[in-house]
XYZ file of C-alpha atoms in Angstrom:
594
model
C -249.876 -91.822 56.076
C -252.930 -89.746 57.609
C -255.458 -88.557 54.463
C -255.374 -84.678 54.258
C -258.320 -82.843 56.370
C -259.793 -79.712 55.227
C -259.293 -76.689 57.468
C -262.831 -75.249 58.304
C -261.930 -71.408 58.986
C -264.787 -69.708 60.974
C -265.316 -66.277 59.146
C -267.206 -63.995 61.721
C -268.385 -61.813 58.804
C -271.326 -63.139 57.924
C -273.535 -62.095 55.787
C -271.279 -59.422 54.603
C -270.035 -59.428 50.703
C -266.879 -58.776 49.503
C -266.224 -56.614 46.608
C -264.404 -58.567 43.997
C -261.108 -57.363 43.030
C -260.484 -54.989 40.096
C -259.755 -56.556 36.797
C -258.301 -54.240 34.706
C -260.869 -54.681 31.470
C -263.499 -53.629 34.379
C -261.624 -50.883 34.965
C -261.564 -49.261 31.522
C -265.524 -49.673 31.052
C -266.462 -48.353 34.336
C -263.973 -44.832 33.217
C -266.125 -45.029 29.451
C -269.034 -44.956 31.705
C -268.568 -42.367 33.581
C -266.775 -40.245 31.937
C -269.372 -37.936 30.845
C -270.721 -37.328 34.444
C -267.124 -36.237 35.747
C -267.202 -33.553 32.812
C -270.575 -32.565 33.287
C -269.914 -32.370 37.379
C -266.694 -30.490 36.898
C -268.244 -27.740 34.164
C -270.591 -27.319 37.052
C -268.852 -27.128 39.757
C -267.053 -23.389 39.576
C -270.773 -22.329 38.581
C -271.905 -23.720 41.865
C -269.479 -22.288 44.307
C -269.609 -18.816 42.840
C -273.535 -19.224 43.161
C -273.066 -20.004 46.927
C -270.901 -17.843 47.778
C -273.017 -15.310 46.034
C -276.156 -16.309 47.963
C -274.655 -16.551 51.294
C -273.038 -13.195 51.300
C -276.610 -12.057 50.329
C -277.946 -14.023 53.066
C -275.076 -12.391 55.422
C -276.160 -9.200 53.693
C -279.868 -9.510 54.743
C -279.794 -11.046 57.934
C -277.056 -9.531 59.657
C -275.531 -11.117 62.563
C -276.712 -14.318 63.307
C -279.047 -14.545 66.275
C -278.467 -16.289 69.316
C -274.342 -17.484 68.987
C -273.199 -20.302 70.514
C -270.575 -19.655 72.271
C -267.625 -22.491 73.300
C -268.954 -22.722 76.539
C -272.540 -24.062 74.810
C -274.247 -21.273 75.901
C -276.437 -18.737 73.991
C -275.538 -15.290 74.005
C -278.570 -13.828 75.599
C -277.512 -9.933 73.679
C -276.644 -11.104 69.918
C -275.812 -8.601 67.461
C -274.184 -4.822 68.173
C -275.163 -2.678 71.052
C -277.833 -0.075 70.297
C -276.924 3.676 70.017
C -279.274 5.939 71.453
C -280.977 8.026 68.719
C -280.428 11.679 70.276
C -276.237 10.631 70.441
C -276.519 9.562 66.832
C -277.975 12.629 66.381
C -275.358 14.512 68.097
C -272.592 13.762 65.243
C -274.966 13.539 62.389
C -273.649 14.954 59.127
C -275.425 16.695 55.923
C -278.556 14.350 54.379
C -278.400 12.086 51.760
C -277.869 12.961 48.154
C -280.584 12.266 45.992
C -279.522 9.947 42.961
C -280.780 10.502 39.392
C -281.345 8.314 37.093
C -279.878 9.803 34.440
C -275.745 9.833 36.501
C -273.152 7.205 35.609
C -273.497 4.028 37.563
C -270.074 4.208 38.279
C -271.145 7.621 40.324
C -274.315 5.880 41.633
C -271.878 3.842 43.682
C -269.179 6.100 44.776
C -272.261 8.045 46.838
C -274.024 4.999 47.939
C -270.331 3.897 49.346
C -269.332 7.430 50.425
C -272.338 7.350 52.519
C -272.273 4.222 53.688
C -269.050 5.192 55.316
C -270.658 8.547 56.448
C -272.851 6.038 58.337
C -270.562 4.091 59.465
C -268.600 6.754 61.339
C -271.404 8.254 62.902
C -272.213 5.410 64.439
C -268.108 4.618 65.690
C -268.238 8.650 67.018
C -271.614 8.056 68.827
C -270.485 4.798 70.656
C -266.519 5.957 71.322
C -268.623 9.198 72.815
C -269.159 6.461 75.812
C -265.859 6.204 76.292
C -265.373 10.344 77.511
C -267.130 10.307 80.828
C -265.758 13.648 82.222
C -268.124 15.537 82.689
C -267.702 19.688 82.983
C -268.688 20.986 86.274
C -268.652 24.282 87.697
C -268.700 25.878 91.660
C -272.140 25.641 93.237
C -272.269 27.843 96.757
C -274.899 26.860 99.410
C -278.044 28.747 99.644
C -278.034 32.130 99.864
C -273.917 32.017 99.003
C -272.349 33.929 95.930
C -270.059 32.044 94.614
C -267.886 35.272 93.997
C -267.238 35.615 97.164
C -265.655 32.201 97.663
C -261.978 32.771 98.313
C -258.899 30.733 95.931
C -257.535 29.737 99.744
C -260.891 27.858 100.193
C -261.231 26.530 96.787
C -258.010 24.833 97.208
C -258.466 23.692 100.661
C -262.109 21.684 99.436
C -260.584 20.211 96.360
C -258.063 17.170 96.259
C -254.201 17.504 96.590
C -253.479 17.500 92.829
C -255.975 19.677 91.674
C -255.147 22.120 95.315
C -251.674 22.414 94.313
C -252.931 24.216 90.744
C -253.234 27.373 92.686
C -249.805 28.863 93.645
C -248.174 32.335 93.644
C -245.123 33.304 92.237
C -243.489 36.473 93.505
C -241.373 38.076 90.511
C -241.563 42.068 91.478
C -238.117 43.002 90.412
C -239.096 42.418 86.320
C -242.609 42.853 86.295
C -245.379 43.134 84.937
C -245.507 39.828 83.009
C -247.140 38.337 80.102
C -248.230 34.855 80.261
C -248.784 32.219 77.729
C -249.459 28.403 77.908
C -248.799 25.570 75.106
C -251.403 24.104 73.044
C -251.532 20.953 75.224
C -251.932 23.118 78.482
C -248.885 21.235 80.207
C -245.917 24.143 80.075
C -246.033 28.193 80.657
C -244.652 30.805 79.589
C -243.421 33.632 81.259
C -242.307 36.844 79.921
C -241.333 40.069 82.187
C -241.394 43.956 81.309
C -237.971 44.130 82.113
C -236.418 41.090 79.849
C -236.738 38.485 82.386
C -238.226 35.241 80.340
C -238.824 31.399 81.986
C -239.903 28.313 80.772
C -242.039 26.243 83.247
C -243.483 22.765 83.569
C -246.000 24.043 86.101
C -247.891 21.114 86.696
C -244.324 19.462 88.238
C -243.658 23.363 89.231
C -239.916 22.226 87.532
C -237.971 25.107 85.734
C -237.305 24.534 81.755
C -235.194 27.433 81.200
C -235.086 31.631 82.873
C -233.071 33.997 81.101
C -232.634 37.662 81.230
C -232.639 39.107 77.537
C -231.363 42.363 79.213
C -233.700 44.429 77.024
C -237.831 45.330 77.101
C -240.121 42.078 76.375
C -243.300 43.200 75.024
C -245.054 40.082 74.252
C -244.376 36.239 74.246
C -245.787 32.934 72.451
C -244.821 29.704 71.963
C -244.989 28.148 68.940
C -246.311 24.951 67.091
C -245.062 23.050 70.281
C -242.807 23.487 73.983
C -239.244 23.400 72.246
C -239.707 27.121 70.903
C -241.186 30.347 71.688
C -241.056 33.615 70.374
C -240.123 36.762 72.278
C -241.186 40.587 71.014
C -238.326 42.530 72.222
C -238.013 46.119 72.165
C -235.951 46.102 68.492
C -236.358 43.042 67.078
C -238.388 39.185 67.113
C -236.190 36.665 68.887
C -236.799 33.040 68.736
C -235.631 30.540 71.578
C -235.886 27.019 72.442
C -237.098 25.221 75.739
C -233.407 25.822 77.111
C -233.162 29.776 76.347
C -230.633 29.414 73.490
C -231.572 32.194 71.131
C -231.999 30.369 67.527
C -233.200 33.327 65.339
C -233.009 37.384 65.328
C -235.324 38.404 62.939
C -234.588 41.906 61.475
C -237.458 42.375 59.387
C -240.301 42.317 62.358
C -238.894 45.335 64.246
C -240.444 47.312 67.301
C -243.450 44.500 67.208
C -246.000 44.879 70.290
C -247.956 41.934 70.057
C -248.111 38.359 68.799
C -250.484 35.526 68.021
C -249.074 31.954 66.076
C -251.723 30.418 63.610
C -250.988 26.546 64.874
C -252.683 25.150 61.736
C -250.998 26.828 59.142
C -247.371 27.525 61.250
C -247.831 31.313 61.127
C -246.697 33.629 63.417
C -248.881 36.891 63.395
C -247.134 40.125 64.565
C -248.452 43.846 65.026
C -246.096 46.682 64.974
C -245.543 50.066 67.113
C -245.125 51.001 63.009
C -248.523 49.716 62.114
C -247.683 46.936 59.895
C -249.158 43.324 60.062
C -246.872 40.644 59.261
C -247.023 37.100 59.375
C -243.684 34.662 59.535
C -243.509 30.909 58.368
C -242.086 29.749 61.292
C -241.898 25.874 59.214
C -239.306 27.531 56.088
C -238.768 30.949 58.345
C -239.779 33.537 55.694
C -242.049 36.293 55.233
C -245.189 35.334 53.725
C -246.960 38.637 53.897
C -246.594 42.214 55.377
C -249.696 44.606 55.060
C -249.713 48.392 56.366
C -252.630 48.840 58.078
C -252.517 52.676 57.935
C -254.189 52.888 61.361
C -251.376 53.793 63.730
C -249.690 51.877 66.822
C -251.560 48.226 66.970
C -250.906 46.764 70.508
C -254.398 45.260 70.870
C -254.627 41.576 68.711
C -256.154 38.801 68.922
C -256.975 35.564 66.770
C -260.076 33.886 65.826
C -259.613 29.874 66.535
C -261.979 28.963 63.515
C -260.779 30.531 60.582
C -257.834 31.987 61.472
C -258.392 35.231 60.960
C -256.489 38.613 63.297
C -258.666 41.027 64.690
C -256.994 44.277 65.778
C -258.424 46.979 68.459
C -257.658 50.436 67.325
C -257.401 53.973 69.321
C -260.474 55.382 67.280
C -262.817 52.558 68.386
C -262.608 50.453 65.375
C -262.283 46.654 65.520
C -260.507 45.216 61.827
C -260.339 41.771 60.687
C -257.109 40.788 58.539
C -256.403 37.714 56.059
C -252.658 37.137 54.752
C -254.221 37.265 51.338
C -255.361 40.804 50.921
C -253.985 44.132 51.542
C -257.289 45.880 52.964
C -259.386 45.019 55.595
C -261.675 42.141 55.428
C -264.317 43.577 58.178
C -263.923 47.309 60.047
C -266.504 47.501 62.906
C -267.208 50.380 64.802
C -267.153 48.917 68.622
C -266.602 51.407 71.082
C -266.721 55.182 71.383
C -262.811 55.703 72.705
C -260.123 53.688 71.607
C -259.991 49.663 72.783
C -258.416 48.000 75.257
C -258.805 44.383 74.887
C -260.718 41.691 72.407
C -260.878 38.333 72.170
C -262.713 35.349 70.394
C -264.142 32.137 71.561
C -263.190 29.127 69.952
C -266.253 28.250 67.461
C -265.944 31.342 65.499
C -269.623 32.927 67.153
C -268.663 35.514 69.657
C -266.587 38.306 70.554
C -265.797 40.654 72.951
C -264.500 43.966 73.488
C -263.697 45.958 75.852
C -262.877 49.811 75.288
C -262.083 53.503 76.980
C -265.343 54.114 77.581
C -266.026 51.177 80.316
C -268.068 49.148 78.602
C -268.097 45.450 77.437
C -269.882 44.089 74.361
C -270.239 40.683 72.478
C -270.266 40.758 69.129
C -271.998 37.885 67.087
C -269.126 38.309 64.468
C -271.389 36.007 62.380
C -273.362 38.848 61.603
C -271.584 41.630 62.990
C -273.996 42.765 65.383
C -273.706 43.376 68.922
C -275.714 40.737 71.317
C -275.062 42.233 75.091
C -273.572 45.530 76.109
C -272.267 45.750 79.911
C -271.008 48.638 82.038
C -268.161 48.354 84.034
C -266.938 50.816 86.713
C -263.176 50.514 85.692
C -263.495 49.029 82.249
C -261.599 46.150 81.436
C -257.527 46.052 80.901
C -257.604 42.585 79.808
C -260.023 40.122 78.270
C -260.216 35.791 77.918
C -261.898 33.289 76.980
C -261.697 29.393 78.001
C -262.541 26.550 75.825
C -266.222 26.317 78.118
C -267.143 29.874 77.512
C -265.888 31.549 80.605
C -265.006 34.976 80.348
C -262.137 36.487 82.556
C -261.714 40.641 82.682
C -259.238 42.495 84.699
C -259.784 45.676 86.264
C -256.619 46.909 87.675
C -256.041 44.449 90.235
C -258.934 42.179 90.572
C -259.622 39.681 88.080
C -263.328 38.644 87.350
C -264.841 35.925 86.079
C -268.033 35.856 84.342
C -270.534 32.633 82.893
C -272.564 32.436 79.861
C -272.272 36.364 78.739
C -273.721 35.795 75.353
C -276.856 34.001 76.594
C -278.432 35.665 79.010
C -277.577 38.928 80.784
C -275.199 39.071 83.543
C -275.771 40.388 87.146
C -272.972 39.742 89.204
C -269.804 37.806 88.515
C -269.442 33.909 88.910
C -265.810 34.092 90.584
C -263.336 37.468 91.564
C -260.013 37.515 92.895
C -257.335 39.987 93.979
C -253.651 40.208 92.808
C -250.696 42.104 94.095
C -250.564 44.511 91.349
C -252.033 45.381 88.051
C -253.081 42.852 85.685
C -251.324 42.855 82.368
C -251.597 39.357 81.326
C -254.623 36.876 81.273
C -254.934 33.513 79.606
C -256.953 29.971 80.620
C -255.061 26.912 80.538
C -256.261 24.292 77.748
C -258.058 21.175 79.254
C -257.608 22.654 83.123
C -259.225 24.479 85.369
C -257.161 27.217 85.230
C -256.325 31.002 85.051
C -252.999 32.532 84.381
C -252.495 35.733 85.618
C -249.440 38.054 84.999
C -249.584 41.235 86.909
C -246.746 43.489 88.225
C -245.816 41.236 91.362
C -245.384 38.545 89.466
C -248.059 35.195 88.549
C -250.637 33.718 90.087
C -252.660 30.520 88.684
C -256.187 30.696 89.911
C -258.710 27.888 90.326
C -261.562 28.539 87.793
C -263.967 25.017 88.212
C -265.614 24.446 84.836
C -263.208 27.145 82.616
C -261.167 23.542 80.543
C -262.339 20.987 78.100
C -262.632 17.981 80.449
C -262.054 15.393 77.195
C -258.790 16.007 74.673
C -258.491 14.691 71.125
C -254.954 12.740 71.441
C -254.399 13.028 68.132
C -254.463 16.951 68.015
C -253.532 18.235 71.542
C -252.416 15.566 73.920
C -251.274 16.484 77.462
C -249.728 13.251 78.710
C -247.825 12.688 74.800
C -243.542 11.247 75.577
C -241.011 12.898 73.254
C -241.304 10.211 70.280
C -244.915 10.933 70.487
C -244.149 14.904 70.025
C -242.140 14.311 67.267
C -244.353 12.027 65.202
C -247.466 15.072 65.836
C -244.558 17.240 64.560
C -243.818 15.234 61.335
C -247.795 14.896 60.816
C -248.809 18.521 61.671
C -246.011 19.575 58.832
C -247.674 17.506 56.208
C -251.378 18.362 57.127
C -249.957 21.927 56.612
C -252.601 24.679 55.255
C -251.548 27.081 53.253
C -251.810 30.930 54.200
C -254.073 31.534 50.518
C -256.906 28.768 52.179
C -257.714 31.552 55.073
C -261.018 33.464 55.035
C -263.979 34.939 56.840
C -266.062 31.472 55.928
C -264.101 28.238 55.329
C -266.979 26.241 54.157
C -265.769 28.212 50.733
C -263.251 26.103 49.976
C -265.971 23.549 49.537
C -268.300 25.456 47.295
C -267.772 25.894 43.098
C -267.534 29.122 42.113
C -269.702 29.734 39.338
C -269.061 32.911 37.945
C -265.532 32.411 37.533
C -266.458 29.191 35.755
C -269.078 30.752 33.489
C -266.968 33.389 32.684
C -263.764 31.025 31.706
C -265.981 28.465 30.120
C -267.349 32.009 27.544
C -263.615 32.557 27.389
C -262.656 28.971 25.931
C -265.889 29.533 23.677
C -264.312 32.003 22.132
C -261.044 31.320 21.809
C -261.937 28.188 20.284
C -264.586 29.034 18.486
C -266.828 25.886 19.767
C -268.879 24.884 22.553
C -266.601 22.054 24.493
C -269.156 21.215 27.099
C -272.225 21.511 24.563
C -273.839 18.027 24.207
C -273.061 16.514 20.722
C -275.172 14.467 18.674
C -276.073 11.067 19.165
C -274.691 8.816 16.457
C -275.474 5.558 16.514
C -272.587 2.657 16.231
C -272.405 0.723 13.468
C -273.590 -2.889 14.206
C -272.753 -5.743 12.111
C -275.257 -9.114 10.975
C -278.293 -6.756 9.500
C -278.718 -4.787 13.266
C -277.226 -1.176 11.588
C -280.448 -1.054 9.288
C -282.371 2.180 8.529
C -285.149 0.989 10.714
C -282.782 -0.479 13.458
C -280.656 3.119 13.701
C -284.080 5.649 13.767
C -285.430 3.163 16.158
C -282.030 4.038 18.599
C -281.843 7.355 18.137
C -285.710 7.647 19.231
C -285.214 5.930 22.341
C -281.947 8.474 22.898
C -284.613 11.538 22.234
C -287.297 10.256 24.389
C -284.972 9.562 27.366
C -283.596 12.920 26.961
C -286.749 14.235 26.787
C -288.253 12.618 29.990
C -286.696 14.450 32.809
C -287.883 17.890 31.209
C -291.464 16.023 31.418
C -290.833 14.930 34.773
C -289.836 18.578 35.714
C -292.520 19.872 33.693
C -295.493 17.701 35.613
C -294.141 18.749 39.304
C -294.002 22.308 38.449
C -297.859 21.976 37.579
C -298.780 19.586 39.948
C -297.157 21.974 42.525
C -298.418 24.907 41.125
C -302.423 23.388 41.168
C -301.877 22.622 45.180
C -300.935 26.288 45.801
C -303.942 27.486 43.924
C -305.970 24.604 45.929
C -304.641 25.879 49.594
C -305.613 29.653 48.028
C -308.636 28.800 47.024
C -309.405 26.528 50.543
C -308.097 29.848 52.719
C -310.181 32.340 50.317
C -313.529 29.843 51.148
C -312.504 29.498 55.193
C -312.369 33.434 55.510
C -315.808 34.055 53.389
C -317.701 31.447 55.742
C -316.379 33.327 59.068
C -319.166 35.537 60.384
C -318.063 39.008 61.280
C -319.621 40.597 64.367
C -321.021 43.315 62.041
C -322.897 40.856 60.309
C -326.035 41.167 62.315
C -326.999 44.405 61.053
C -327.285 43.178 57.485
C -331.046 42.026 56.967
């Protein structure tokens, strides 16, 4: 039998050493040993992370965006960080400054301004760089040298332009119910016709298709739509009708009777109406009731118009008198004496600066209703039946049959007009289309839109006014526009009041609640110290608080006290500097003293 060998196994790890295996009396000394490192490392660890997070949002906070990003494609981006804004666009939408923070406020209202403008900031900056993304630009008709442009025809306007904008300028030949008034929606996509002799249509007049055309068989003295294209309202001789886009009547309304002319307050849902009777009314058109009626005292009011800013009706009168009216009162907010014989026509532009009359005596002014003083006075041969203004500032006037366009009448004084056309009949409707280069005209043959380059806003806010908006997106402005609702009380001459405190009506209710309660409520009481437990709430320990609580009071009316000198020694300084520059000036009569 063969002696057993020994098997020599070749181990390739050389050199390398093995950890023994765990014995379990190992085990339990190694967890005595470090057990108090594992408590001391896990006590430390939520301290840690909320350090380093702490630090590298500070870090974040400081540096900003990281320079130089890698992208996945290994390169560097050779632009890091956010586009820069030009200063003079930053400028552009730049709100009010900075509030200076005192010391002595509530931290918690420390930070609700620093926030409040940080977000102020914030959307400057979005409004300045989404301003790149409205690149139409406003332009208006140039003629060649020597060439007035008002003596550029519509035919050749139309024939120079493209095919879309060309087939703006059309004619439609009504005679058998005119004259007409005309009226476009607040997106500028549908119009509004209304005839002297009860004929009314509905028209999508970019697509030139027909909404609705009824006859109401009666007189139509004015027409509006309303808060969008489903309804309008119609002045008929008795009564105010209301229709929808397909010319079923919805509402008589008994109460507005023999009514002459209309304007509808889109903001707060009102429809203003002036009377043959003289009365001023205004109509809910979101509940349907009266809000207010006001006599005006001053006769038959078919002259009206609204001011776009603050929503306030201006009425032309047969004595020359221009009135401006507010739902809220019974009188007259502003009566200005415009024109020597009774007016024909105003209107307002849309920021609430200018207006402009026209009157029986052929003239035409603009107002600066800001301060209610006339700016420009022009003489016309005719006068002026009819008066508009676009959203750029153009002013149209009708005289009789020709209509006449006119640029920058505020500014500078006019010459000559910037464009002039002729109608087939007299004018007795004007109004620009919102966002086009347009002109309505309504005259006794019927309409004509006229090319007017440089009259619309070239750039629309979607959210307010949007041309191109589908049905779903009508009825969600619709919803929206009913909830943003302002009330009728909120309208005055300057709505920056709403923002302001009034402080005699609180002084004299705070001197009421003094006296009915017989106490000062707002009056500052008197510090008493808490009581603190452990010895702190000694005699010493409570005078020593309530001194530091006097001298903190007491250092702001220092502060205050040490400007008001220091200012008042640097006037006396630059009086006494200006006193010493004019006694060393010679005089030229100073030679004849010896």
């Amino acid at each position: 039998m063969a002696a057993p060998v020994e098997l020599v196994v070749n181990d390739s790890h050389v050199g390398k050493k093995k950890k023994p295996p765990g014995r379990y009396w190992q085990e339990q000394e190694g967890e005595e040993k470090d057990g108090n490192k594992a408590e001391r490392k896990t006590k430390a660890a939520p301290q840690q992370k909320i350090r380093k997070t702490q630090q590298a949002k500070k870090r974040k906070r400081e540096d900003g965006p990281a320079d130089g990003k890698i992208l996945i494609s290994g390169k560097v981006d050779p632009f890091p960080g956010p586009a820069p804004i030009p200063n003079d666009r930053v400028q552009k939408f730049k709100r009010k400054g900075k509030v200076k923070k005192s010391w002595r406020q509530h931290y918690k209202l420390r930070d609700m301004i620093t926030r409040t403008e940080e977000a102020s900031d914030m959307a400057q900056k979005q409004a300045a760089r989404f301003d790149l993304l409205l690149p139409e630009d406003a332009g208006f008709l140039e003629g060649d040298e020597g060439e007035d442009t008002c003596t550029i025809s519509q035919e050749d306007i139309a024939d120079a332009v493209d095919i879309t904008s060309g087939a703006k300028y059309f004619n439609l030949k009504l005679s058998q119910f005119g004259p007409y008034r005309v009226d476009y929606s607040k997106t500028g996509s549908h119009l509004l016709l209304g005839g002297r002799r009860g004929h009314v249509a509905c028209i999508d007049w970019k697509t030139k298709q027909l909404m609705c055309e009824i006859n109401v068989m009666e007189t139509v003295n004015d027409i509006k739509w309303l808060h969008s294209e489903t309804m309008f309202a119609a002045a008929q001789k008795k009564w105010l009708h209301i229709y929808d886009s397909n010319g079923i009547e919805l509402h008589c309304i008994r109460k507005f009777n023999d009514v002459l002319s209309m304007q509808f307050l889109p903001y707060h849902f009102l429809l203003a109406t002036a009377s043959a009777t003289g009365f001023l009314q205004y109509l809910d058109v979101s509940v349907g009731k009266e809000v207010a009626a006001i006599c005006t005292k001053t006769g038959r009011l078919n002259v009206m118009c609204q001011n776009p800013h603050n929503a306030i009706i201006c009425l032309g009168h047969p004595n020359g008198t221009v009135t401006m009216w507010s739902p809220n009162q019974k009188e007259a907010l502003v009566k200005m004496l415009c024109h020597q014989g009774g007016v024909r026509s105003v209107t307002v532009d849309k920021t609430g600066t200018y207006m402009v009359t026209s009157g029986m005596d052929k003239k035409l002014k603009v107002y600066d209703i800001r301060a209610f003083k006339p700016l420009k006075s022009y003489f016309l041969p005719a006068g002026a039946s009819c008066l508009s203004l676009s959203q750029r500032g153009l002013l149209s006037a009708a005289t009789g049959d020709i209509v006449q366009v006119y640029r920058d009448v505020w500014n500078s004084p006019v010459i000559k007009p910037y464009m002039a056309h002729r109608v087939h009949g007299s004018v007795w409707g004007l109004n620009f289309c919102p966002f086009e280069d347009v002109l309505g005209v309504g005259h006794g043959d019927g309409f004509s839109s006229m090319l007017v380059p440089g009259a619309g806003e070239p750039n629309f806010d979607g959210l307010d006014a949007n041309p191109y908006r589908s049905a779903k997106q009508r009825q969600e402005w619709e919803v929206k526009a009913l909830l943003d609702k302002i009330q009728p009380d909120l309208i005055s001459l300057d709505p920056t009041e709403l923002g302001k405190v009034d402080q005699a009506t609180f002084k004299q209710r705070h001197q009421d609640r003094v006296q009915a309660l017989g106490f000062d409520p707002l009056a500052k009481t008197r510090f008493i110290p808490k009581y603190k437990k452990k010895g702190r709430s000694s005699a010493g320990s409570i005078e020593r608080r309530k001194k530091q609580v006097a001298h903190g009071d007491q250092r702001a009316i220092v502060v205050k006290t040490v400007e008001d000198k220091m200012k008042m020694e640097e006037e006396r300084n630059e009086r006494a500097k200006k006193k010493a520059a004019i006694a060393g000036q010679k005089s030229a009569l100073d030679r004849f003293i010896k």
